[in-house]
Amino acid sequence: MVPSRSERFSFAVVGRRIMKTLWDRKAVREFCTAVGLLSLALFLALDSESAMRRGDTTTGMILAVLSLVLAAIIALTTVPRLARRADLGRWLIPSSFSITREGGFYILATFLLSLAAINTGNNLLFLILAALLSAMITSGIVSRASLRSVGVSVRVPENVFEGERVSLKVSLRNQKRLFPSFSISVAQKDRLGGGLISSAFRKIAGRRSSAPEEDPLTNRSVLRRPAYFPVVLPGEVRSELVAQSFPRRGQYRLEGFHISTRFPFGFFRRGERIKAEGEVLVYPSIREISSYFHLLPFLPGILEGRHLGQGESLYAIRRYQDGESARIVDWKATAKTGELMARDFARQEESTFCLLLDTLIHAPQKPDYPSEFEKAVSLAASLAAHFRKEGAELEFLTPYEYIPKGMGMAHLYRILKSLAIVQCEVASATTSSDLRGELSGILEAYDLRQILSDKIFKIIITSKPRGSFPSSIWRSSHVVYFDEL
């Protein structure tokens, strides 16, 4: 069957696209030029050898020098340009390569067998040596095929708290059509090092040359434990749950994955790097607060106000005026005075309080002030969670951030997000020791006076020395000092 004109045209377009993808004219031209010049250099070298045999030493030396110069020019000019076009780092050189203990014994046995084959000239030994060397090559090809066209993703719970054990869902997608991926380990960092030579020598040399282990408390990796996938079929997505905890609050960054395999023989471990970006915000831990905080002079809900209004609490007793409702007549007061007396009621007001965390570390400073500050942050988070359950309106204030009053879970997570990234700062000699001075940079003067007034109850967590708060603030506050935590 003869294809139509349109089909022949489509075939031609596809063919041109394939040729354009596979062939770079400039690269082909440079490659052909390099081959021609190398052939010329080889011809000059052979001609130099022929001249030396004829006894023409001068001509032989000149031809040899020209051959070396021509080869050097090709090596310094054409070869680097061709090497830059070839993606050797992706196809040939892995991001990490290490020799296992079994692989070390295998290489040693191969080396000893090669010495025996060379010394004896036994053909059977050469055949065995060829089989051992081919197994190494096959291992590299198969492991490269297992790691090729593989995608990795990780899912983290929406809300993560410090020290809480959570499950991360690591998914591995095999994007190949025919070849499965075997024995894949997924981690965020290469635990055996990154270099082709350095990791191999480090593995063979032993403990003295190994890199020191990273402190788990300072490790800010999202995926803190590796996930293992025995086999992933072509086009398949498999997931594994990794149970772990985050030891510190704050931001944890994801800067790619490291996948590795020891398939097929376990002699070598080959790894590749997969690009990825992301971050996880870990909230401070929430603990049970002391029963003492339940006895604070603060009642969530409706409080008695200090102004006249429509309420249920008695505000004052006065003389009855004509036209007023008979419901407000106080008959006991009327009987005592002999005149009609009326009752006024106090206006009802919603109760609010402010949670204030002082992030400045004041003198005298203790050596373990960072741990004390972490306890203070955890207490602030626990108090915010407790009073959210009580239905109270809550404000949150630090010397660098102010969160207006609010209620509910959304407001609580705004406070927890602020507490997750807050940092302490050592107070300098010029830093104001007065609380008003510390907070003047974050609030307007009127708003600051309202918060520090008697109308709003405050819980202040601070490292200030005792007796540093004026009586106007002390009367409407409960102060928690760092050394009490």
GROMACS .gro file of C-alpha atoms in nm:
model
  485
    1MET     CA    1   0.000   0.000   0.000
    2VAL     CA    2   0.144   0.337  -0.107
    3PRO     CA    3   0.113   0.611   0.159
    4SER     CA    4  -0.073   0.926   0.065
    5ARG     CA    5   0.091   1.261   0.011
    6SER     CA    6  -0.018   1.392   0.352
    7GLU     CA    7   0.120   1.081   0.525
    8ARG     CA    8   0.450   1.115   0.339
    9PHE     CA    9   0.463   1.481   0.447
   10SER     CA   10   0.397   1.392   0.813
   11PHE     CA   11   0.666   1.121   0.803
   12ALA     CA   12   0.911   1.373   0.660
   13VAL     CA   13   0.833   1.628   0.935
   14VAL     CA   14   0.876   1.368   1.208
   15GLY     CA   15   1.200   1.251   1.048
   16ARG     CA   16   1.337   1.606   1.037
   17ARG     CA   17   1.246   1.660   1.402
   18ILE     CA   18   1.421   1.340   1.504
   19MET     CA   19   1.731   1.430   1.304
   20LYS     CA   20   1.729   1.780   1.454
   21THR     CA   21   1.713   1.630   1.802
   22LEU     CA   22   1.983   1.371   1.747
   23TRP     CA   23   2.219   1.573   1.529
   24ASP     CA   24   2.376   1.908   1.604
   25ARG     CA   25   2.539   2.030   1.283
   26LYS     CA   26   2.805   2.230   1.460
   27ALA     CA   27   2.890   1.939   1.687
   28VAL     CA   28   2.904   1.698   1.388
   29ARG     CA   29   3.131   1.941   1.203
   30GLU     CA   30   3.366   1.972   1.500
   31PHE     CA   31   3.366   1.596   1.551
   32CYS     CA   32   3.455   1.532   1.186
   33THR     CA   33   3.728   1.798   1.205
   34ALA     CA   34   3.874   1.636   1.516
   35VAL     CA   35   3.871   1.291   1.355
   36GLY     CA   36   4.042   1.430   1.044
   37LEU     CA   37   4.312   1.608   1.240
   38LEU     CA   38   4.372   1.304   1.459
   39SER     CA   39   4.405   1.093   1.144
   40LEU     CA   40   4.657   1.343   1.013
   41ALA     CA   41   4.848   1.330   1.342
   42LEU     CA   42   4.849   0.948   1.324
   43PHE     CA   43   4.978   0.964   0.965
   44LEU     CA   44   5.257   1.201   1.070
   45ALA     CA   45   5.352   0.972   1.358
   46LEU     CA   46   5.370   0.669   1.127
   47ASP     CA   47   5.570   0.867   0.872
   48SER     CA   48   5.804   0.979   1.153
   49GLU     CA   49   5.859   0.616   1.252
   50SER     CA   50   5.933   0.528   0.889
   51ALA     CA   51   6.184   0.815   0.857
   52MET     CA   52   6.362   0.708   1.175
   53ARG     CA   53   6.399   0.355   1.040
   54ARG     CA   54   6.550   0.490   0.716
   55GLY     CA   55   6.807   0.679   0.920
   56ASP     CA   56   6.660   1.026   0.849
   57THR     CA   57   6.663   1.142   1.209
   58THR     CA   58   6.593   1.510   1.141
   59THR     CA   59   6.281   1.445   0.933
   60GLY     CA   60   6.158   1.191   1.184
   61MET     CA   61   6.196   1.434   1.472
   62ILE     CA   62   6.016   1.712   1.284
   63LEU     CA   63   5.726   1.486   1.190
   64ALA     CA   64   5.700   1.353   1.548
   65VAL     CA   65   5.689   1.708   1.689
   66LEU     CA   66   5.424   1.811   1.435
   67SER     CA   67   5.217   1.506   1.527
   68LEU     CA   68   5.234   1.587   1.901
   69VAL     CA   69   5.155   1.956   1.844
   70LEU     CA   70   4.854   1.867   1.628
   71ALA     CA   71   4.725   1.622   1.887
   72ALA     CA   72   4.774   1.881   2.163
   73ILE     CA   73   4.579   2.143   1.967
   74ILE     CA   74   4.288   1.903   1.923
   75ALA     CA   75   4.296   1.809   2.291
   76LEU     CA   76   4.295   2.171   2.406
   77THR     CA   77   4.042   2.318   2.161
   78THR     CA   78   3.803   2.070   2.003
   79VAL     CA   79   3.774   1.801   2.269
   80PRO     CA   80   3.657   2.036   2.552
   81ARG     CA   81   3.381   2.178   2.331
   82LEU     CA   82   3.260   1.830   2.245
   83ALA     CA   83   3.277   1.724   2.610
   84ARG     CA   84   3.063   2.020   2.716
   85ARG     CA   85   2.792   1.912   2.474
   86ALA     CA   86   2.794   1.555   2.604
   87ASP     CA   87   2.589   1.514   2.925
   88LEU     CA   88   2.836   1.270   3.075
   89GLY     CA   89   2.744   1.364   3.429
   90ARG     CA   90   2.392   1.244   3.371
   91TRP     CA   91   2.458   0.923   3.177
   92LEU     CA   92   2.798   0.797   3.291
   93ILE     CA   93   2.911   0.950   3.619
   94PRO     CA   94   2.683   0.899   3.921
   95SER     CA   95   2.645   1.162   4.190
   96SER     CA   96   2.772   0.906   4.443
   97PHE     CA   97   2.940   0.571   4.410
   98SER     CA   98   3.072   0.348   4.685
   99ILE     CA   99   3.218   0.001   4.712
  100THR     CA  100   3.054  -0.231   4.961
  101ARG     CA  101   3.248  -0.476   5.176
  102GLU     CA  102   3.146  -0.760   4.945
  103GLY     CA  103   3.252  -0.552   4.646
  104GLY     CA  104   3.595  -0.494   4.801
  105PHE     CA  105   3.653  -0.867   4.835
  106TYR     CA  106   3.526  -0.917   4.479
  107ILE     CA  107   3.773  -0.662   4.338
  108LEU     CA  108   4.057  -0.813   4.540
  109ALA     CA  109   3.976  -1.161   4.409
  110THR     CA  110   3.959  -1.028   4.053
  111PHE     CA  111   4.298  -0.859   4.090
  112LEU     CA  112   4.462  -1.175   4.228
  113LEU     CA  113   4.308  -1.381   3.950
  114SER     CA  114   4.440  -1.136   3.688
  115LEU     CA  115   4.793  -1.174   3.827
  116ALA     CA  116   4.764  -1.554   3.814
  117ALA     CA  117   4.632  -1.543   3.456
  118ILE     CA  118   4.915  -1.315   3.339
  119ASN     CA  119   5.185  -1.523   3.509
  120THR     CA  120   5.057  -1.863   3.393
  121GLY     CA  121   4.901  -1.775   3.059
  122ASN     CA  122   4.617  -2.019   3.129
  123ASN     CA  123   4.327  -1.955   2.893
  124LEU     CA  124   4.071  -2.080   3.145
  125LEU     CA  125   4.185  -1.820   3.396
  126PHE     CA  126   4.150  -1.551   3.130
  127LEU     CA  127   3.796  -1.667   3.059
  128ILE     CA  128   3.707  -1.651   3.430
  129LEU     CA  129   3.870  -1.307   3.454
  130ALA     CA  130   3.667  -1.185   3.157
  131ALA     CA  131   3.347  -1.311   3.322
  132LEU     CA  132   3.431  -1.130   3.648
  133LEU     CA  133   3.506  -0.803   3.467
  134SER     CA  134   3.190  -0.831   3.260
  135ALA     CA  135   2.990  -0.872   3.584
  136MET     CA  136   3.124  -0.533   3.699
  137ILE     CA  137   3.020  -0.369   3.373
  138THR     CA  138   2.680  -0.537   3.385
  139SER     CA  139   2.630  -0.416   3.743
  140GLY     CA  140   2.693  -0.056   3.637
  141ILE     CA  141   2.457  -0.076   3.340
  142VAL     CA  142   2.173  -0.242   3.532
  143SER     CA  143   2.201  -0.008   3.833
  144ARG     CA  144   2.200   0.294   3.602
  145ALA     CA  145   1.889   0.162   3.429
  146SER     CA  146   1.717   0.113   3.767
  147LEU     CA  147   1.783   0.474   3.871
  148ARG     CA  148   1.691   0.630   3.537
  149SER     CA  149   1.352   0.803   3.485
  150VAL     CA  150   1.247   0.783   3.849
  151GLY     CA  151   1.043   1.049   4.030
  152VAL     CA  152   1.012   1.097   4.407
  153SER     CA  153   0.762   1.292   4.615
  154VAL     CA  154   0.688   1.320   4.987
  155ARG     CA  155   0.371   1.421   5.170
  156VAL     CA  156   0.385   1.563   5.521
  157PRO     CA  157   0.088   1.609   5.760
  158GLU     CA  158  -0.061   1.957   5.758
  159ASN     CA  159   0.023   2.034   6.122
  160VAL     CA  160   0.344   1.901   6.274
  161PHE     CA  161   0.451   1.963   6.634
  162GLU     CA  162   0.790   1.937   6.797
  163GLY     CA  163   0.867   1.588   6.924
  164GLU     CA  164   0.543   1.443   6.783
  165ARG     CA  165   0.576   1.118   6.590
  166VAL     CA  166   0.431   1.160   6.240
  167SER     CA  167   0.417   0.947   5.926
  168LEU     CA  168   0.558   1.083   5.600
  169LYS     CA  169   0.430   0.930   5.277
  170VAL     CA  170   0.719   0.880   5.031
  171SER     CA  171   0.610   0.792   4.677
  172LEU     CA  172   0.835   0.656   4.402
  173ARG     CA  173   0.720   0.672   4.040
  174ASN     CA  174   0.886   0.455   3.776
  175GLN     CA  175   0.847   0.652   3.452
  176LYS     CA  176   1.011   0.388   3.234
  177ARG     CA  177   0.795   0.188   2.993
  178LEU     CA  178   0.974  -0.147   2.997
  179PHE     CA  179   1.240  -0.179   3.267
  180PRO     CA  180   1.146  -0.203   3.638
  181SER     CA  181   1.346  -0.040   3.917
  182PHE     CA  182   1.493  -0.268   4.181
  183SER     CA  183   1.610  -0.213   4.539
  184ILE     CA  184   1.576   0.168   4.551
  185SER     CA  185   1.658   0.356   4.871
  186VAL     CA  186   1.529   0.715   4.901
  187ALA     CA  187   1.684   0.965   5.143
  188GLN     CA  188   1.727   1.340   5.155
  189LYS     CA  189   2.102   1.323   5.200
  190ASP     CA  190   2.370   1.083   5.080
  191ARG     CA  191   2.475   0.904   5.395
  192LEU     CA  192   2.791   0.755   5.239
  193GLY     CA  193   2.934   1.069   5.080
  194GLY     CA  194   2.915   1.216   4.734
  195GLY     CA  195   3.235   1.161   4.538
  196LEU     CA  196   3.318   0.873   4.309
  197ILE     CA  197   3.667   0.828   4.452
  198SER     CA  198   3.628   0.981   4.797
  199SER     CA  199   3.335   0.762   4.895
  200ALA     CA  200   3.509   0.446   4.774
  201PHE     CA  201   3.829   0.525   4.962
  202ARG     CA  202   3.631   0.631   5.267
  203LYS     CA  203   3.446   0.298   5.266
  204ILE     CA  204   3.768   0.098   5.232
  205ALA     CA  205   3.974   0.305   5.476
  206GLY     CA  206   3.732   0.252   5.761
  207ARG     CA  207   3.618   0.457   6.053
  208ARG     CA  208   3.911   0.693   6.089
  209SER     CA  209   3.845   0.853   5.751
  210SER     CA  210   3.467   0.856   5.776
  211ALA     CA  211   3.285   1.186   5.810
  212PRO     CA  212   3.145   1.272   6.152
  213GLU     CA  213   2.777   1.204   6.202
  214GLU     CA  214   2.544   1.502   6.202
  215ASP     CA  215   2.374   1.603   6.525
  216PRO     CA  216   2.002   1.510   6.505
  217LEU     CA  217   1.909   1.832   6.687
  218THR     CA  218   2.078   2.052   6.426
  219ASN     CA  219   1.973   1.841   6.128
  220ARG     CA  220   1.707   2.037   5.938
  221SER     CA  221   1.621   1.768   5.683
  222VAL     CA  222   1.256   1.692   5.613
  223LEU     CA  223   1.311   1.322   5.535
  224ARG     CA  224   1.516   1.210   5.832
  225ARG     CA  225   1.496   0.833   5.766
  226PRO     CA  226   1.537   0.654   5.432
  227ALA     CA  227   1.253   0.477   5.254
  228TYR     CA  228   1.316   0.146   5.077
  229PHE     CA  229   1.138   0.012   4.767
  230PRO     CA  230   1.223  -0.350   4.672
  231VAL     CA  231   1.076  -0.329   4.320
  232VAL     CA  232   0.871  -0.076   4.123
  233LEU     CA  233   0.723  -0.200   3.797
  234PRO     CA  234   0.720   0.014   3.480
  235GLY     CA  235   0.468   0.298   3.502
  236GLU     CA  236   0.387   0.211   3.865
  237VAL     CA  237   0.375   0.438   4.168
  238ARG     CA  238   0.454   0.287   4.506
  239SER     CA  239   0.438   0.454   4.845
  240GLU     CA  240   0.600   0.384   5.179
  241LEU     CA  241   0.524   0.537   5.520
  242VAL     CA  242   0.824   0.666   5.713
  243ALA     CA  243   0.761   0.722   6.086
  244GLN     CA  244   0.978   0.995   6.233
  245SER     CA  245   0.972   1.299   6.460
  246PHE     CA  246   1.115   1.650   6.440
  247PRO     CA  247   1.322   1.724   6.752
  248ARG     CA  248   1.310   2.103   6.725
  249ARG     CA  249   1.054   2.362   6.623
  250GLY     CA  250   1.117   2.583   6.322
  251GLN     CA  251   1.156   2.545   5.947
  252TYR     CA  252   1.283   2.224   5.788
  253ARG     CA  253   1.384   2.251   5.423
  254LEU     CA  254   1.368   1.993   5.148
  255GLU     CA  255   1.651   2.039   4.898
  256GLY     CA  256   1.617   1.733   4.680
  257PHE     CA  257   1.629   1.357   4.722
  258HIS     CA  258   1.913   1.108   4.696
  259ILE     CA  259   1.817   0.772   4.546
  260SER     CA  260   2.057   0.478   4.548
  261THR     CA  261   2.066   0.108   4.472
  262ARG     CA  262   2.294  -0.191   4.527
  263PHE     CA  263   2.124  -0.396   4.262
  264PRO     CA  264   2.206  -0.645   4.107
  265PHE     CA  265   2.498  -0.805   4.294
  266GLY     CA  266   2.544  -0.580   4.598
  267PHE     CA  267   2.909  -0.511   4.514
  268PHE     CA  268   2.860  -0.140   4.449
  269ARG     CA  269   2.620   0.129   4.565
  270ARG     CA  270   2.529   0.384   4.301
  271GLY     CA  271   2.332   0.701   4.376
  272GLU     CA  272   2.170   0.985   4.189
  273ARG     CA  273   2.037   1.324   4.294
  274ILE     CA  274   1.677   1.430   4.222
  275LYS     CA  275   1.591   1.800   4.245
  276ALA     CA  276   1.303   1.901   4.474
  277GLU     CA  277   1.208   2.200   4.686
  278GLY     CA  278   0.983   2.247   4.986
  279GLU     CA  279   0.970   2.327   5.355
  280VAL     CA  280   0.789   2.211   5.665
  281LEU     CA  281   0.703   2.438   5.957
  282VAL     CA  282   0.718   2.256   6.289
  283TYR     CA  283   0.515   2.410   6.571
  284PRO     CA  284   0.637   2.410   6.932
  285SER     CA  285   0.519   2.129   7.154
  286ILE     CA  286   0.191   2.170   7.346
  287ARG     CA  287   0.189   2.026   7.696
  288GLU     CA  288  -0.055   2.010   7.984
  289ILE     CA  289  -0.036   2.334   8.180
  290SER     CA  290  -0.028   2.354   8.557
  291SER     CA  291  -0.358   2.376   8.740
  292TYR     CA  292  -0.232   2.704   8.884
  293PHE     CA  293  -0.308   2.877   8.552
  294HIS     CA  294  -0.673   2.779   8.589
  295LEU     CA  295  -0.691   2.992   8.903
  296LEU     CA  296  -0.571   3.314   8.743
  297PRO     CA  297  -0.791   3.624   8.791
  298PHE     CA  298  -0.935   3.586   8.444
  299LEU     CA  299  -1.273   3.447   8.341
  300PRO     CA  300  -1.342   3.363   7.978
  301GLY     CA  301  -1.673   3.487   7.843
  302ILE     CA  302  -1.877   3.779   7.973
  303LEU     CA  303  -1.729   4.010   8.237
  304GLU     CA  304  -1.882   4.296   8.432
  305GLY     CA  305  -1.792   4.630   8.281
  306ARG     CA  306  -1.728   4.964   8.450
  307HIS     CA  307  -1.978   5.162   8.244
  308LEU     CA  308  -2.355   5.203   8.254
  309GLY     CA  309  -2.542   4.982   8.010
  310GLN     CA  310  -2.772   4.687   7.952
  311GLY     CA  311  -2.648   4.409   8.173
  312GLU     CA  312  -2.736   4.191   8.467
  313SER     CA  313  -2.497   4.319   8.735
  314LEU     CA  314  -2.600   4.607   8.960
  315TYR     CA  315  -2.421   4.933   8.878
  316ALA     CA  316  -2.594   5.187   9.110
  317ILE     CA  317  -2.924   5.281   9.287
  318ARG     CA  318  -3.077   5.622   9.215
  319ARG     CA  319  -3.408   5.804   9.232
  320TYR     CA  320  -3.680   5.688   9.003
  321GLN     CA  321  -3.770   5.926   8.719
  322ASP     CA  322  -4.111   5.967   8.564
  323GLY     CA  323  -4.169   5.760   8.250
  324GLU     CA  324  -3.924   5.484   8.336
  325SER     CA  325  -4.021   5.118   8.343
  326ALA     CA  326  -4.151   4.978   8.670
  327ARG     CA  327  -3.921   4.680   8.630
  328ILE     CA  328  -3.618   4.879   8.742
  329VAL     CA  329  -3.779   4.992   9.069
  330ASP     CA  330  -3.587   4.867   9.372
  331TRP     CA  331  -3.862   4.809   9.630
  332LYS     CA  332  -3.629   4.745   9.922
  333ALA     CA  333  -3.450   5.074   9.871
  334THR     CA  334  -3.789   5.244   9.823
  335ALA     CA  335  -3.912   5.109  10.155
  336LYS     CA  336  -3.601   5.230  10.337
  337THR     CA  337  -3.596   5.581  10.191
  338GLY     CA  338  -3.965   5.639  10.145
  339GLU     CA  339  -3.906   5.748   9.783
  340LEU     CA  340  -3.919   5.552   9.459
  341MET     CA  341  -3.566   5.423   9.385
  342ALA     CA  342  -3.446   5.266   9.059
  343ARG     CA  343  -3.162   5.030   8.974
  344ASP     CA  344  -2.896   5.086   8.705
  345PHE     CA  345  -2.705   4.794   8.556
  346ALA     CA  346  -2.344   4.765   8.437
  347ARG     CA  347  -2.266   4.707   8.074
  348GLN     CA  348  -2.146   4.357   7.986
  349GLU     CA  349  -1.808   4.332   7.813
  350GLU     CA  350  -1.629   4.048   7.639
  351SER     CA  351  -1.323   3.934   7.829
  352THR     CA  352  -0.984   3.948   7.654
  353PHE     CA  353  -0.631   3.888   7.762
  354CYS     CA  354  -0.286   3.925   7.612
  355LEU     CA  355  -0.013   3.664   7.601
  356LEU     CA  356   0.323   3.840   7.602
  357LEU     CA  357   0.651   3.658   7.531
  358ASP     CA  358   0.964   3.858   7.604
  359THR     CA  359   1.227   3.732   7.358
  360LEU     CA  360   1.509   3.944   7.503
  361ILE     CA  361   1.751   3.763   7.734
  362HIS     CA  362   1.835   4.004   8.014
  363ALA     CA  363   2.132   4.000   8.250
  364PRO     CA  364   2.240   3.799   8.435
  365GLN     CA  365   2.254   3.544   8.154
  366LYS     CA  366   2.265   3.175   8.232
  367PRO     CA  367   2.468   2.929   8.025
  368ASP     CA  368   2.154   2.728   7.942
  369TYR     CA  369   1.938   3.026   7.842
  370PRO     CA  370   1.854   2.874   7.498
  371SER     CA  371   1.691   2.573   7.663
  372GLU     CA  372   1.502   2.801   7.902
  373PHE     CA  373   1.376   3.003   7.608
  374GLU     CA  374   1.253   2.687   7.435
  375LYS     CA  375   1.058   2.599   7.750
  376ALA     CA  376   0.911   2.949   7.748
  377VAL     CA  377   0.801   2.910   7.385
  378SER     CA  378   0.640   2.574   7.465
  379LEU     CA  379   0.457   2.727   7.762
  380ALA     CA  380   0.328   3.012   7.544
  381ALA     CA  381   0.195   2.762   7.290
  382SER     CA  382   0.034   2.554   7.563
  383LEU     CA  383  -0.137   2.859   7.715
  384ALA     CA  384  -0.266   2.971   7.376
  385ALA     CA  385  -0.411   2.626   7.310
  386HIS     CA  386  -0.567   2.610   7.658
  387PHE     CA  387  -0.745   2.946   7.641
  388ARG     CA  388  -0.859   2.872   7.288
  389LYS     CA  389  -1.050   2.578   7.434
  390GLU     CA  390  -1.194   2.810   7.699
  391GLY     CA  391  -1.335   3.033   7.426
  392ALA     CA  392  -1.139   3.343   7.524
  393GLU     CA  393  -1.027   3.621   7.295
  394LEU     CA  394  -0.650   3.623   7.287
  395GLU     CA  395  -0.386   3.872   7.178
  396PHE     CA  396  -0.024   3.771   7.125
  397LEU     CA  397   0.267   4.008   7.156
  398THR     CA  398   0.646   3.991   7.130
  399PRO     CA  399   0.897   4.274   7.086
  400TYR     CA  400   0.891   4.202   6.710
  401GLU     CA  401   0.535   4.090   6.629
  402TYR     CA  402   0.178   4.163   6.731
  403ILE     CA  403  -0.122   3.942   6.654
  404PRO     CA  404  -0.455   4.116   6.727
  405LYS     CA  405  -0.718   3.951   6.941
  406GLY     CA  406  -0.913   3.666   6.793
  407MET     CA  407  -1.070   3.329   6.862
  408GLY     CA  408  -1.083   2.981   6.711
  409MET     CA  409  -0.839   2.737   6.555
  410ALA     CA  410  -0.731   2.970   6.275
  411HIS     CA  411  -0.623   3.230   6.530
  412LEU     CA  412  -0.442   2.965   6.736
  413TYR     CA  413  -0.239   2.850   6.435
  414ARG     CA  414  -0.143   3.210   6.359
  415ILE     CA  415   0.009   3.227   6.707
  416LEU     CA  416   0.174   2.884   6.672
  417LYS     CA  417   0.325   2.986   6.339
  418SER     CA  418   0.478   3.291   6.504
  419LEU     CA  419   0.608   3.082   6.792
  420ALA     CA  420   0.758   2.828   6.551
  421ILE     CA  421   1.004   3.081   6.408
  422VAL     CA  422   1.057   3.317   6.701
  423GLN     CA  423   1.417   3.350   6.821
  424CYS     CA  424   1.568   3.486   7.139
  425GLU     CA  425   1.812   3.775   7.144
  426VAL     CA  426   2.063   3.873   7.408
  427ALA     CA  427   1.989   4.220   7.536
  428SER     CA  428   2.270   4.468   7.479
  429ALA     CA  429   2.380   4.749   7.707
  430THR     CA  430   2.172   4.999   7.509
  431THR     CA  431   1.855   4.787   7.515
  432SER     CA  432   1.577   4.932   7.727
  433SER     CA  433   1.494   4.728   8.036
  434ASP     CA  434   1.147   4.882   8.054
  435LEU     CA  435   0.869   4.673   7.901
  436ARG     CA  436   0.712   4.981   7.742
  437GLY     CA  437   1.039   5.063   7.573
  438GLU     CA  438   1.075   4.710   7.435
  439LEU     CA  439   0.725   4.710   7.285
  440SER     CA  440   0.724   5.067   7.156
  441GLY     CA  441   0.867   4.961   6.822
  442ILE     CA  442   0.584   4.719   6.738
  443LEU     CA  443   0.274   4.908   6.859
  444GLU     CA  444   0.142   5.261   6.849
  445ALA     CA  445   0.145   5.450   7.177
  446TYR     CA  446  -0.233   5.434   7.218
  447ASP     CA  447  -0.256   5.060   7.148
  448LEU     CA  448   0.034   4.993   7.384
  449ARG     CA  449  -0.135   5.190   7.664
  450GLN     CA  450  -0.454   4.989   7.612
  451ILE     CA  451  -0.275   4.654   7.640
  452LEU     CA  452  -0.072   4.755   7.945
  453SER     CA  453  -0.372   4.909   8.120
  454ASP     CA  454  -0.589   4.741   8.385
  455LYS     CA  455  -0.861   4.659   8.129
  456ILE     CA  456  -0.668   4.368   7.974
  457PHE     CA  457  -0.528   4.086   8.178
  458LYS     CA  458  -0.177   3.983   8.071
  459ILE     CA  459   0.035   3.671   8.106
  460ILE     CA  460   0.398   3.781   8.070
  461ILE     CA  461   0.676   3.524   8.011
  462THR     CA  462   1.008   3.696   8.060
  463SER     CA  463   1.370   3.666   8.168
  464LYS     CA  464   1.367   4.002   8.343
  465PRO     CA  465   1.473   4.003   8.708
  466ARG     CA  466   1.203   4.013   8.973
  467GLY     CA  467   1.079   4.355   9.073
  468SER     CA  468   1.141   4.511   8.731
  469PHE     CA  469   0.771   4.566   8.649
  470PRO     CA  470   0.586   4.876   8.772
  471SER     CA  471   0.281   4.833   8.989
  472SER     CA  472   0.048   4.955   8.712
  473ILE     CA  473   0.143   4.650   8.500
  474TRP     CA  474   0.184   4.411   8.793
  475ARG     CA  475  -0.175   4.458   8.915
  476SER     CA  476  -0.326   4.327   8.589
  477SER     CA  477  -0.065   4.066   8.500
  478HIS     CA  478   0.064   3.725   8.591
  479VAL     CA  479   0.440   3.705   8.534
  480VAL     CA  480   0.622   3.379   8.463
  481TYR     CA  481   0.999   3.401   8.491
  482PHE     CA  482   1.234   3.182   8.292
  483ASP     CA  483   1.395   3.037   8.604
  484GLU     CA  484   1.054   2.901   8.711
  485LEU     CA  485   1.019   2.683   8.402
   0.00000   0.00000   0.00000
